[in-house]
Amino acid sequence: MPEPGLLTLPAPAKLNRLLRITGRRPDGYHELQTLFQFLDHGDTLHLSPRKDGELRLTPALPGIAAEDNLILRAARALQAETGCRLGAEIRLEKRLPLGGGLGGGSSDAATALLGLDRLWGLGLDLDRLAVLGLGLGADVPVFVHGRAAWAEGIGERLTPVELDTPWFVVIHPRVAVSTPAVFGAAQLTRDTPPITMARALQGGASSWRNDCEATVRELYPEVARALDWLASRAPTMLTGTGACVFARLPSEAEADRLLAEATRHRWQAFLTRGVNHSPLHAVLGR
């Protein structure tokens, strides 16, 4: 039986089905065009209220100080924005790898924002929560809004889209990729011509690419090996700056067979399906 006052919520992963880097701003951030899609796989947060205003998160994540943890930063931002005097016990079931390009930290933060808004009875709308989320990271707003999206700017200007929902086999090559290292690399492509959302969608998945892939291949040979192995079996791409790579399959049966082969070759892999409506929003009815 669930504990009284306990709220259990998913924090779904995402894939970048397309990632184009169209420029670099004077502040160092990169201008992007990308397609975000959610997965029916991710972390889970268990939230229960505290009356004393304290925020407690268990377990601690290795190598991440409490003040840097996006879940706690999200909770503190929500307290500060609303003046709420309540706190929370938060337990994280972590399934998504750190430095994997699946948006785990951003998704955890968004789930904390939406979950604590519900738990504390605040009633903030998604736009206001997304503004709070943007202060935590460029990928947080898409998880707050909960719709597959075409994104521009640094990834914060979102237009909802409906994408195909294939099955995916995702491989994590057991290495954490540093996003700053990839975006700081001299050889990174930064001048891809912008395209319209309509043109991107008309081109379809067979024409989509990730401008980070060549640089990540050069910096992380483990990722290059995973890309090569998977691409020899199905259409394959890097998500975000990696390290995870994914293959697109038309049926669950084909995805099952590929997952079994990946497991035999000792890859760390999982099977999932793309979804256009976040599992978090489905649970919360938003």
Short mmCIF file of C-alpha atoms in Angstrom, two decimals:
data_model
loop_
_atom_site.label_atom_id
_atom_site.label_comp_id
_atom_site.label_asym_id
_atom_site.label_seq_id
_atom_site.Cartn_x
_atom_site.Cartn_y
_atom_site.Cartn_z
CA MET A 1 0.00 0.00 0.00
CA PRO A 2 1.30 3.52 -0.76
CA GLU A 3 2.29 5.66 2.21
CA PRO A 4 -0.15 8.49 3.09
CA GLY A 5 0.91 11.67 1.29
CA LEU A 6 3.43 9.83 -0.88
CA LEU A 7 3.56 10.87 -4.53
CA THR A 8 5.42 8.54 -6.91
CA LEU A 9 6.21 10.03 -10.31
CA PRO A 10 8.23 9.12 -13.41
CA ALA A 11 11.10 11.25 -14.71
CA PRO A 12 11.25 10.05 -18.32
CA ALA A 13 14.32 10.06 -20.53
CA LYS A 14 14.47 11.96 -23.81
CA LEU A 15 16.14 11.47 -27.13
CA ASN A 16 17.35 14.15 -29.50
CA ARG A 17 15.99 12.72 -32.75
CA LEU A 18 17.82 15.53 -34.59
CA LEU A 19 20.45 18.03 -33.42
CA ARG A 20 21.80 20.86 -35.59
CA ILE A 21 24.23 23.50 -34.31
CA THR A 22 23.65 26.70 -36.23
CA GLY A 23 25.88 29.18 -34.43
CA ARG A 24 27.61 30.35 -31.27
CA ARG A 25 26.45 33.34 -29.25
CA PRO A 26 28.73 35.96 -27.72
CA ASP A 27 27.98 34.53 -24.26
CA GLY A 28 29.40 31.15 -25.33
CA TYR A 29 26.08 29.32 -25.64
CA HIS A 30 25.31 27.56 -28.91
CA GLU A 31 22.28 28.12 -31.12
CA LEU A 32 20.54 24.81 -31.76
CA GLN A 33 17.73 23.20 -33.67
CA THR A 34 16.59 19.90 -32.22
CA LEU A 35 13.69 17.49 -31.95
CA PHE A 36 12.98 16.23 -28.44
CA GLN A 37 11.03 13.03 -27.89
CA PHE A 38 10.30 11.29 -24.58
CA LEU A 39 10.83 7.63 -23.76
CA ASP A 40 8.70 5.28 -21.68
CA HIS A 41 11.82 4.65 -19.56
CA GLY A 42 13.51 6.78 -16.92
CA ASP A 43 14.04 7.59 -13.26
CA THR A 44 11.39 7.61 -10.53
CA LEU A 45 10.90 10.16 -7.73
CA HIS A 46 9.05 9.42 -4.50
CA LEU A 47 7.88 12.63 -2.78
CA SER A 48 6.32 13.11 0.63
CA PRO A 49 5.68 16.40 2.47
CA ARG A 50 7.48 17.79 5.51
CA LYS A 51 6.00 20.55 7.66
CA ASP A 52 9.35 22.00 8.76
CA GLY A 53 10.44 23.32 5.36
CA GLU A 54 13.44 21.01 5.10
CA LEU A 55 14.34 19.28 1.86
CA ARG A 56 15.95 15.86 2.10
CA LEU A 57 17.07 13.80 -0.90
CA THR A 58 18.18 10.18 -0.77
CA PRO A 59 20.37 8.65 -1.93
CA ALA A 60 23.12 11.15 -2.71
CA LEU A 61 24.48 10.94 -6.26
CA PRO A 62 28.20 10.10 -6.45
CA GLY A 63 30.30 13.10 -7.38
CA ILE A 64 27.44 15.62 -7.12
CA ALA A 65 27.29 17.92 -4.11
CA ALA A 66 23.86 18.52 -2.57
CA GLU A 67 23.94 22.20 -3.52
CA ASP A 68 24.51 21.23 -7.17
CA ASN A 69 21.82 18.54 -7.36
CA LEU A 70 19.13 19.70 -9.79
CA ILE A 71 16.33 18.10 -7.77
CA LEU A 72 17.17 20.10 -4.65
CA ARG A 73 17.84 23.24 -6.69
CA ALA A 74 14.40 22.85 -8.28
CA ALA A 75 12.74 22.41 -4.89
CA ARG A 76 14.51 25.47 -3.45
CA ALA A 77 13.59 27.55 -6.50
CA LEU A 78 9.93 26.59 -6.07
CA GLN A 79 10.03 27.48 -2.37
CA ALA A 80 11.63 30.85 -3.14
CA GLU A 81 9.20 31.64 -5.97
CA THR A 82 6.09 30.92 -3.95
CA GLY A 83 7.12 31.52 -0.33
CA CYS A 84 5.98 27.98 0.48
CA ARG A 85 7.01 26.92 4.00
CA LEU A 86 6.59 23.20 3.40
CA GLY A 87 9.48 20.83 2.72
CA ALA A 88 9.80 17.34 1.33
CA GLU A 89 11.41 13.96 1.62
CA ILE A 90 12.53 12.93 -1.85
CA ARG A 91 13.77 9.48 -2.76
CA LEU A 92 15.28 8.99 -6.19
CA GLU A 93 15.36 5.70 -8.08
CA LYS A 94 18.13 6.40 -10.58
CA ARG A 95 18.08 4.37 -13.78
CA LEU A 96 19.42 6.88 -16.31
CA PRO A 97 23.21 7.18 -16.55
CA LEU A 98 24.99 10.41 -15.69
CA GLY A 99 26.53 12.02 -18.76
CA GLY A 100 24.41 9.85 -21.04
CA GLY A 101 22.59 12.47 -23.12
CA LEU A 102 19.19 11.18 -22.00
CA GLY A 103 18.30 14.28 -19.97
CA GLY A 104 18.15 12.48 -16.64
CA GLY A 105 19.10 15.43 -14.44
CA SER A 106 16.82 17.83 -16.31
CA SER A 107 13.93 15.38 -16.19
CA ASP A 108 14.45 14.80 -12.46
CA ALA A 109 14.32 18.57 -11.92
CA ALA A 110 11.11 18.91 -13.94
CA THR A 111 9.48 16.05 -12.05
CA ALA A 112 10.48 17.71 -8.78
CA LEU A 113 8.92 21.01 -9.91
CA LEU A 114 5.63 19.47 -11.06
CA GLY A 115 5.49 16.95 -8.23
CA LEU A 116 6.15 19.46 -5.45
CA ASP A 117 3.71 21.92 -7.02
CA ARG A 118 1.07 19.17 -6.68
CA LEU A 119 2.26 17.97 -3.25
CA TRP A 120 2.33 21.47 -1.77
CA GLY A 121 -0.96 22.54 -3.41
CA LEU A 122 0.58 25.54 -5.19
CA GLY A 123 -1.32 25.39 -8.49
CA LEU A 124 1.34 27.01 -10.71
CA ASP A 125 0.77 26.73 -14.45
CA LEU A 126 3.26 25.03 -16.76
CA ASP A 127 4.57 28.29 -18.22
CA ARG A 128 5.55 29.59 -14.79
CA LEU A 129 7.14 26.26 -13.85
CA ALA A 130 9.03 26.24 -17.16
CA VAL A 131 10.53 29.66 -16.41
CA LEU A 132 11.78 28.28 -13.10
CA GLY A 133 13.10 25.25 -14.95
CA LEU A 134 15.02 27.34 -17.47
CA GLY A 135 16.99 28.82 -14.59
CA LEU A 136 18.18 25.29 -13.83
CA GLY A 137 19.07 24.19 -17.38
CA ALA A 138 18.11 24.65 -21.02
CA ASP A 139 16.55 21.16 -21.28
CA VAL A 140 14.30 21.47 -18.22
CA PRO A 141 11.43 23.38 -19.92
CA VAL A 142 10.69 20.62 -22.45
CA PHE A 143 10.23 18.16 -19.58
CA VAL A 144 8.02 20.67 -17.75
CA HIS A 145 5.76 21.17 -20.79
CA GLY A 146 5.66 17.43 -21.47
CA ARG A 147 5.22 17.41 -25.24
CA ALA A 148 7.57 16.22 -27.94
CA ALA A 149 8.92 19.42 -29.42
CA TRP A 150 10.93 21.22 -32.05
CA ALA A 151 13.35 23.41 -30.10
CA GLU A 152 15.46 26.39 -31.11
CA GLY A 153 17.63 28.98 -29.37
CA ILE A 154 19.64 27.14 -26.73
CA GLY A 155 16.84 24.59 -26.69
CA GLU A 156 14.31 26.65 -24.77
CA ARG A 157 12.04 27.90 -27.62
CA LEU A 158 9.61 25.03 -28.01
CA THR A 159 6.97 24.14 -30.57
CA PRO A 160 4.98 20.94 -29.87
CA VAL A 161 5.18 18.29 -32.60
CA GLU A 162 3.87 14.80 -33.26
CA LEU A 163 6.69 12.41 -34.19
CA ASP A 164 6.65 8.77 -35.18
CA THR A 165 6.84 6.49 -32.14
CA PRO A 166 9.22 3.68 -33.05
CA TRP A 167 10.91 1.22 -30.74
CA PHE A 168 14.46 2.04 -29.73
CA VAL A 169 17.41 0.06 -28.46
CA VAL A 170 19.63 2.40 -26.45
CA ILE A 171 23.24 1.57 -25.63
CA HIS A 172 25.26 3.26 -22.92
CA PRO A 173 28.97 2.74 -23.69
CA ARG A 174 29.94 2.94 -19.99
CA VAL A 175 31.56 6.35 -20.30
CA ALA A 176 30.30 9.76 -19.14
CA VAL A 177 30.56 12.45 -21.81
CA SER A 178 31.36 16.01 -20.73
CA THR A 179 28.96 18.37 -22.49
CA PRO A 180 31.27 21.39 -21.91
CA ALA A 181 34.16 19.45 -23.46
CA VAL A 182 32.11 18.68 -26.58
CA PHE A 183 30.76 22.21 -27.01
CA GLY A 184 34.20 23.64 -26.30
CA ALA A 185 35.98 21.48 -28.87
CA ALA A 186 37.59 23.44 -31.71
CA GLN A 187 36.49 20.90 -34.32
CA LEU A 188 32.77 21.00 -33.42
CA THR A 189 30.48 21.93 -36.31
CA ARG A 190 28.94 25.31 -35.48
CA ASP A 191 27.75 26.62 -38.84
CA THR A 192 25.02 24.26 -40.02
CA PRO A 193 22.50 26.33 -41.99
CA PRO A 194 19.17 26.72 -40.12
CA ILE A 195 16.13 25.01 -41.55
CA THR A 196 12.44 25.40 -40.86
CA MET A 197 10.58 22.97 -38.63
CA ALA A 198 8.36 22.04 -41.58
CA ARG A 199 11.36 21.14 -43.72
CA ALA A 200 12.90 19.07 -40.94
CA LEU A 201 9.69 17.11 -40.41
CA GLN A 202 9.10 16.62 -44.13
CA GLY A 203 12.59 15.17 -44.49
CA GLY A 204 11.76 12.45 -41.98
CA ALA A 205 13.93 10.44 -39.63
CA SER A 206 16.11 9.04 -42.40
CA SER A 207 17.51 12.55 -43.02
CA TRP A 208 18.07 13.53 -39.39
CA ARG A 209 21.55 13.81 -37.90
CA ASN A 210 23.44 14.99 -34.82
CA ASP A 211 26.14 17.63 -35.39
CA CYS A 212 27.91 16.56 -32.19
CA GLU A 213 28.56 13.03 -33.41
CA ALA A 214 31.87 13.54 -35.24
CA THR A 215 33.39 15.39 -32.28
CA VAL A 216 32.14 12.85 -29.73
CA ARG A 217 33.53 10.03 -31.87
CA GLU A 218 36.96 11.69 -31.81
CA LEU A 219 36.94 12.46 -28.08
CA TYR A 220 35.35 9.20 -26.87
CA PRO A 221 36.41 6.03 -28.72
CA GLU A 222 33.99 3.95 -26.62
CA VAL A 223 31.08 5.93 -28.10
CA ALA A 224 32.49 5.50 -31.60
CA ARG A 225 32.61 1.72 -31.12
CA ALA A 226 28.99 1.65 -29.91
CA LEU A 227 27.84 3.78 -32.85
CA ASP A 228 29.62 1.56 -35.35
CA TRP A 229 28.31 -1.67 -33.84
CA LEU A 230 24.71 -0.45 -33.66
CA ALA A 231 24.75 1.29 -37.07
CA SER A 232 25.69 -1.98 -38.75
CA ARG A 233 22.34 -3.35 -37.64
CA ALA A 234 19.79 -0.49 -37.73
CA PRO A 235 19.53 3.30 -38.31
CA THR A 236 21.54 4.76 -35.43
CA MET A 237 22.27 8.16 -33.91
CA LEU A 238 23.87 9.81 -30.90
CA THR A 239 21.50 11.56 -28.48
CA GLY A 240 22.53 15.01 -27.28
CA THR A 241 26.27 15.04 -26.66
CA GLY A 242 26.09 11.34 -25.69
CA ALA A 243 27.29 9.03 -24.42
CA CYS A 244 24.13 7.07 -25.24
CA VAL A 245 23.43 5.97 -28.81
CA PHE A 246 20.13 4.66 -30.11
CA ALA A 247 18.84 2.51 -32.95
CA ARG A 248 15.37 3.00 -34.42
CA LEU A 249 13.31 -0.16 -35.04
CA PRO A 250 9.87 -0.47 -36.65
CA SER A 251 8.57 -3.21 -34.34
CA GLU A 252 8.95 -4.49 -30.80
CA ALA A 253 9.94 -7.93 -32.10
CA GLU A 254 12.86 -6.49 -34.09
CA ALA A 255 13.88 -4.36 -31.11
CA ASP A 256 13.78 -7.44 -28.86
CA ARG A 257 16.08 -9.32 -31.22
CA LEU A 258 18.54 -6.45 -31.39
CA LEU A 259 18.52 -6.03 -27.61
CA ALA A 260 19.25 -9.74 -27.18
CA GLU A 261 22.18 -9.45 -29.60
CA ALA A 262 23.49 -6.36 -27.80
CA THR A 263 23.31 -8.21 -24.48
CA ARG A 264 25.22 -11.17 -25.93
CA HIS A 265 27.93 -8.73 -26.98
CA ARG A 266 27.98 -7.38 -23.41
CA TRP A 267 26.70 -3.93 -24.26
CA GLN A 268 24.81 -2.10 -21.50
CA ALA A 269 21.49 -1.59 -23.27
CA PHE A 270 17.74 -1.24 -22.83
CA LEU A 271 14.62 -1.36 -25.00
CA THR A 272 12.09 1.45 -24.97
CA ARG A 273 9.52 3.22 -27.11
CA GLY A 274 9.26 6.86 -28.11
CA VAL A 275 6.24 8.78 -26.82
CA ASN A 276 4.99 12.27 -27.63
CA HIS A 277 3.19 12.88 -24.32
CA SER A 278 5.37 12.71 -21.22
CA PRO A 279 4.60 9.79 -18.87
CA LEU A 280 4.88 12.33 -16.03
CA HIS A 281 2.02 14.41 -17.40
CA ALA A 282 -0.04 11.30 -18.01
CA VAL A 283 0.23 10.42 -14.31
CA LEU A 284 -0.51 13.99 -13.16
CA GLY A 285 -3.31 14.53 -15.70
CA ARG A 286 -1.72 17.70 -17.10
#
